[in-house]
Amino acid sequence: MAQTRKIALHYLHHASWSALPDDDRELLELAVKAARHAYAPYSKFKVGAALRLESGEIVPGSNQENASYPAGTCAERTALHAAMAVVPKGVVESLAVVVPQVKGNRPVSPCGICRQALVEQERRQGGPIRLLLGVLKGPVVETFSAEALLPLSFDSSQLGRKAR
Ligand code: THU
């Protein structure tokens, strides 16, 4: 007999940036700045990200496209992989994402591939990554982990081996 099982997503919806602590606001502002370095001649959709490591180091990222459309990289993975390339044992505490030109009041949230990469990082570092998804002069959605955004996810345990 089938059972209905439920997975609930708990997140915070902040009506504006002003209610956030200074370091979160700063991270969102750095994500806005990072979007200036996006290379998005195809989509014209410039995304900025900024992550903060537990050590306090901040690493920005932006989407980087190319003529082979699917081969581009999102802002989130650009920041994550740049951070891991230089601080391989780093622990990502928070990741802010902003699309300064977004239409409407709904923050952009990571695509499926980025969610998978962020979940892998959570396993790697043994702790959650807080996401701050902001609309410029608008609301901020705060989630407590990436895993929560990718329920029933695929991971290395199903490959029968541990990532090392
Ligand atoms: N993109 C990101 O960089 N992050 C997201 O969260 C959503 C989508 C990029 C990928 C592509 O360069 C452009 O936005 C349009 O999809």
mmCIF file of C-alpha atoms and ligand atoms in Angstrom:
data_model
loop_
_atom_site.group_PDB
_atom_site.id
_atom_site.type_symbol
_atom_site.label_atom_id
_atom_site.label_comp_id
_atom_site.label_asym_id
_atom_site.label_seq_id
_atom_site.Cartn_x
_atom_site.Cartn_y
_atom_site.Cartn_z
ATOM 1 C CA MET A 1 0.000 0.000 0.000
ATOM 2 C CA ALA A 2 1.315 3.434 -0.840
ATOM 3 C CA GLN A 3 1.960 5.994 1.863
ATOM 4 C CA THR A 4 1.831 9.687 1.239
ATOM 5 C CA ARG A 5 5.036 11.256 2.533
ATOM 6 C CA LYS A 6 5.535 14.957 2.734
ATOM 7 C CA ILE A 7 8.668 17.094 2.600
ATOM 8 C CA ALA A 8 8.162 20.613 3.893
ATOM 9 C CA LEU A 9 10.323 23.584 2.930
ATOM 10 C CA HIS A 10 10.875 26.147 5.638
ATOM 11 C CA TYR A 11 12.304 29.468 4.561
ATOM 12 C CA LEU A 12 12.253 33.104 5.575
ATOM 13 C CA HIS A 13 10.704 35.798 3.445
ATOM 14 C CA HIS A 14 12.172 39.214 4.294
ATOM 15 C CA ALA A 15 10.071 42.045 2.882
ATOM 16 C CA SER A 16 13.168 44.188 2.347
ATOM 17 C CA TRP A 17 16.948 44.210 2.727
ATOM 18 C CA SER A 18 16.800 46.713 5.558
ATOM 19 C CA ALA A 19 15.733 44.158 8.142
ATOM 20 C CA LEU A 20 18.787 41.983 7.455
ATOM 21 C CA PRO A 21 22.014 42.031 9.465
ATOM 22 C CA ASP A 22 24.817 44.133 7.940
ATOM 23 C CA ASP A 23 26.901 41.181 6.744
ATOM 24 C CA ASP A 24 23.961 39.686 4.823
ATOM 25 C CA ARG A 25 23.159 43.037 3.229
ATOM 26 C CA GLU A 26 26.803 43.425 2.273
ATOM 27 C CA LEU A 27 26.829 39.989 0.666
ATOM 28 C CA LEU A 28 23.735 40.857 -1.369
ATOM 29 C CA GLU A 29 25.328 44.137 -2.427
ATOM 30 C CA LEU A 30 28.447 42.250 -3.546
ATOM 31 C CA ALA A 31 26.221 39.953 -5.592
ATOM 32 C CA VAL A 32 24.734 43.027 -7.278
ATOM 33 C CA LYS A 33 28.251 44.256 -8.086
ATOM 34 C CA ALA A 34 29.294 40.823 -9.338
ATOM 35 C CA ALA A 35 26.482 40.894 -11.896
ATOM 36 C CA ARG A 36 28.361 43.724 -13.668
ATOM 37 C CA HIS A 37 30.973 41.145 -14.662
ATOM 38 C CA ALA A 38 28.454 38.705 -16.090
ATOM 39 C CA TYR A 39 29.122 37.707 -19.681
ATOM 40 C CA ALA A 40 25.601 37.143 -20.935
ATOM 41 C CA PRO A 41 25.470 38.311 -24.558
ATOM 42 C CA TYR A 42 23.038 35.517 -25.466
ATOM 43 C CA SER A 43 20.458 35.556 -22.687
ATOM 44 C CA LYS A 44 21.038 39.209 -21.683
ATOM 45 C CA PHE A 45 20.202 37.945 -18.204
ATOM 46 C CA LYS A 46 22.982 39.074 -15.882
ATOM 47 C CA VAL A 47 23.196 37.172 -12.617
ATOM 48 C CA GLY A 48 25.445 38.040 -9.686
ATOM 49 C CA ALA A 49 26.425 35.855 -6.755
ATOM 50 C CA ALA A 50 28.656 36.240 -3.734
ATOM 51 C CA LEU A 51 29.508 33.646 -1.156
ATOM 52 C CA ARG A 52 31.019 33.977 2.273
ATOM 53 C CA LEU A 53 33.257 31.295 3.724
ATOM 54 C CA GLU A 54 33.345 30.574 7.441
ATOM 55 C CA SER A 55 36.782 32.215 7.444
ATOM 56 C CA GLY A 56 35.103 35.458 6.350
ATOM 57 C CA GLU A 57 36.559 35.354 2.827
ATOM 58 C CA ILE A 58 34.135 36.485 0.143
ATOM 59 C CA VAL A 59 34.107 35.100 -3.387
ATOM 60 C CA PRO A 60 31.975 36.663 -6.137
ATOM 61 C CA GLY A 61 30.625 34.993 -9.259
ATOM 62 C CA SER A 62 28.586 35.833 -12.326
ATOM 63 C CA ASN A 63 27.136 33.873 -15.212
ATOM 64 C CA GLN A 64 29.549 33.225 -18.060
ATOM 65 C CA GLU A 65 27.970 32.199 -21.331
ATOM 66 C CA ASN A 66 29.288 31.064 -24.669
ATOM 67 C CA ALA A 67 28.000 30.394 -28.179
ATOM 68 C CA SER A 68 27.240 26.797 -27.251
ATOM 69 C CA TYR A 69 24.338 27.875 -25.040
ATOM 70 C CA PRO A 70 24.167 24.940 -22.591
ATOM 71 C CA ALA A 71 27.891 25.111 -21.936
ATOM 72 C CA GLY A 72 27.711 28.397 -20.036
ATOM 73 C CA THR A 73 28.045 28.528 -16.267
ATOM 74 C CA CYS A 74 25.640 30.079 -13.799
ATOM 75 C CA ALA A 75 26.732 32.713 -11.289
ATOM 76 C CA GLU A 76 26.270 30.332 -8.360
ATOM 77 C CA ARG A 77 28.606 27.645 -9.740
ATOM 78 C CA THR A 78 31.113 30.241 -10.905
ATOM 79 C CA ALA A 79 31.387 31.502 -7.319
ATOM 80 C CA LEU A 80 31.335 28.036 -5.759
ATOM 81 C CA HIS A 81 33.976 26.561 -8.028
ATOM 82 C CA ALA A 82 36.179 29.652 -7.855
ATOM 83 C CA ALA A 83 36.075 29.380 -4.068
ATOM 84 C CA MET A 84 36.845 25.656 -4.018
ATOM 85 C CA ALA A 85 39.654 26.109 -6.541
ATOM 86 C CA VAL A 86 41.520 28.342 -4.116
ATOM 87 C CA VAL A 87 40.223 27.191 -0.721
ATOM 88 C CA PRO A 88 39.489 23.471 -1.200
ATOM 89 C CA LYS A 89 38.708 22.908 2.477
ATOM 90 C CA GLY A 90 36.613 26.055 2.712
ATOM 91 C CA VAL A 91 33.214 25.969 4.347
ATOM 92 C CA VAL A 92 30.596 27.995 2.509
ATOM 93 C CA GLU A 93 28.377 29.633 5.062
ATOM 94 C CA SER A 94 26.133 31.812 2.879
ATOM 95 C CA LEU A 95 25.537 32.436 -0.807
ATOM 96 C CA ALA A 96 23.709 35.511 -2.085
ATOM 97 C CA VAL A 97 22.193 35.680 -5.569
ATOM 98 C CA VAL A 98 20.755 38.761 -7.247
ATOM 99 C CA VAL A 99 19.611 39.610 -10.763
ATOM 100 C CA PRO A 100 19.639 43.417 -10.640
ATOM 101 C CA GLN A 101 17.425 43.770 -13.729
ATOM 102 C CA VAL A 102 14.912 41.083 -12.829
ATOM 103 C CA LYS A 103 11.307 41.840 -13.659
ATOM 104 C CA GLY A 104 8.838 41.542 -10.811
ATOM 105 C CA ASN A 105 9.279 40.801 -7.158
ATOM 106 C CA ARG A 106 10.264 37.146 -7.151
ATOM 107 C CA PRO A 107 13.931 36.426 -6.474
ATOM 108 C CA VAL A 108 15.813 34.225 -8.914
ATOM 109 C CA SER A 109 16.732 30.923 -7.342
ATOM 110 C CA PRO A 110 19.414 28.425 -8.391
ATOM 111 C CA CYS A 111 18.763 26.118 -11.345
ATOM 112 C CA GLY A 112 18.753 22.348 -10.925
ATOM 113 C CA ILE A 113 22.406 21.902 -11.882
ATOM 114 C CA CYS A 114 23.494 24.537 -9.343
ATOM 115 C CA ARG A 115 21.333 22.926 -6.667
ATOM 116 C CA GLN A 116 23.111 19.628 -7.337
ATOM 117 C CA ALA A 117 26.516 21.350 -7.094
ATOM 118 C CA LEU A 118 25.524 23.111 -3.880
ATOM 119 C CA VAL A 119 24.221 19.887 -2.325
ATOM 120 C CA GLU A 120 27.532 18.212 -3.192
ATOM 121 C CA GLN A 121 29.329 21.068 -1.437
ATOM 122 C CA GLU A 122 27.119 20.631 1.635
ATOM 123 C CA ARG A 123 28.120 16.955 1.786
ATOM 124 C CA ARG A 124 31.756 17.885 1.211
ATOM 125 C CA GLN A 125 31.851 20.431 4.007
ATOM 126 C CA GLY A 126 29.493 18.563 6.300
ATOM 127 C CA GLY A 127 27.125 21.461 6.864
ATOM 128 C CA PRO A 128 24.431 23.545 5.224
ATOM 129 C CA ILE A 129 24.791 26.544 2.947
ATOM 130 C CA ARG A 130 22.393 29.375 3.643
ATOM 131 C CA LEU A 131 20.999 30.988 0.508
ATOM 132 C CA LEU A 132 20.008 34.636 0.293
ATOM 133 C CA LEU A 133 17.996 35.235 -2.865
ATOM 134 C CA GLY A 134 17.359 38.920 -3.315
ATOM 135 C CA VAL A 135 15.431 41.325 -5.511
ATOM 136 C CA LEU A 136 17.049 44.742 -5.702
ATOM 137 C CA LYS A 137 14.885 47.143 -3.667
ATOM 138 C CA GLY A 138 12.623 44.190 -2.973
ATOM 139 C CA PRO A 139 12.306 41.055 -0.877
ATOM 140 C CA VAL A 140 14.882 38.476 0.135
ATOM 141 C CA VAL A 141 14.165 34.781 0.405
ATOM 142 C CA GLU A 142 16.431 33.013 2.879
ATOM 143 C CA THR A 143 16.742 29.253 2.876
ATOM 144 C CA PHE A 144 18.640 27.259 5.474
ATOM 145 C CA SER A 145 20.277 24.803 3.119
ATOM 146 C CA ALA A 146 20.559 23.893 -0.556
ATOM 147 C CA GLU A 147 19.452 20.342 0.185
ATOM 148 C CA ALA A 148 16.034 21.650 1.150
ATOM 149 C CA LEU A 149 15.681 22.902 -2.434
ATOM 150 C CA LEU A 150 16.550 19.520 -3.901
ATOM 151 C CA PRO A 151 14.499 16.908 -2.070
ATOM 152 C CA LEU A 152 15.195 13.237 -2.740
ATOM 153 C CA SER A 153 18.438 14.225 -4.407
ATOM 154 C CA PHE A 154 20.957 11.928 -6.023
ATOM 155 C CA ASP A 155 24.272 11.701 -4.246
ATOM 156 C CA SER A 156 27.505 9.740 -4.024
ATOM 157 C CA SER A 157 26.050 7.190 -1.591
ATOM 158 C CA GLN A 158 24.011 5.828 -4.486
ATOM 159 C CA LEU A 159 27.165 5.311 -6.517
ATOM 160 C CA GLY A 160 28.246 2.933 -3.781
ATOM 161 C CA ARG A 161 31.266 5.016 -2.986
ATOM 162 C CA LYS A 162 32.164 8.015 -0.901
ATOM 163 C CA ALA A 163 33.424 11.231 -2.416
ATOM 164 C CA ARG A 164 36.923 11.917 -1.176
HETATM 165 N N1 THU B 1 21.494 31.790 -14.498
HETATM 166 C C1 THU B 1 22.302 31.953 -13.402
HETATM 167 O O1 THU B 1 23.466 32.363 -13.533
HETATM 168 N N2 THU B 1 21.789 31.662 -12.191
HETATM 169 C C2 THU B 1 20.506 31.322 -11.958
HETATM 170 O O2 THU B 1 20.131 31.120 -10.810
HETATM 171 C C3 THU B 1 19.563 31.205 -13.058
HETATM 172 C C4 THU B 1 20.142 31.291 -14.425
HETATM 173 C C5 THU B 1 22.019 32.164 -15.817
HETATM 174 C C6 THU B 1 22.269 31.044 -16.788
HETATM 175 C C7 THU B 1 22.213 31.796 -18.103
HETATM 176 O O3 THU B 1 23.476 32.409 -18.344
HETATM 177 C C8 THU B 1 21.198 32.896 -17.856
HETATM 178 O O4 THU B 1 21.117 33.043 -16.449
HETATM 179 C C9 THU B 1 19.818 32.626 -18.430
HETATM 180 O O5 THU B 1 19.350 31.388 -18.016
#
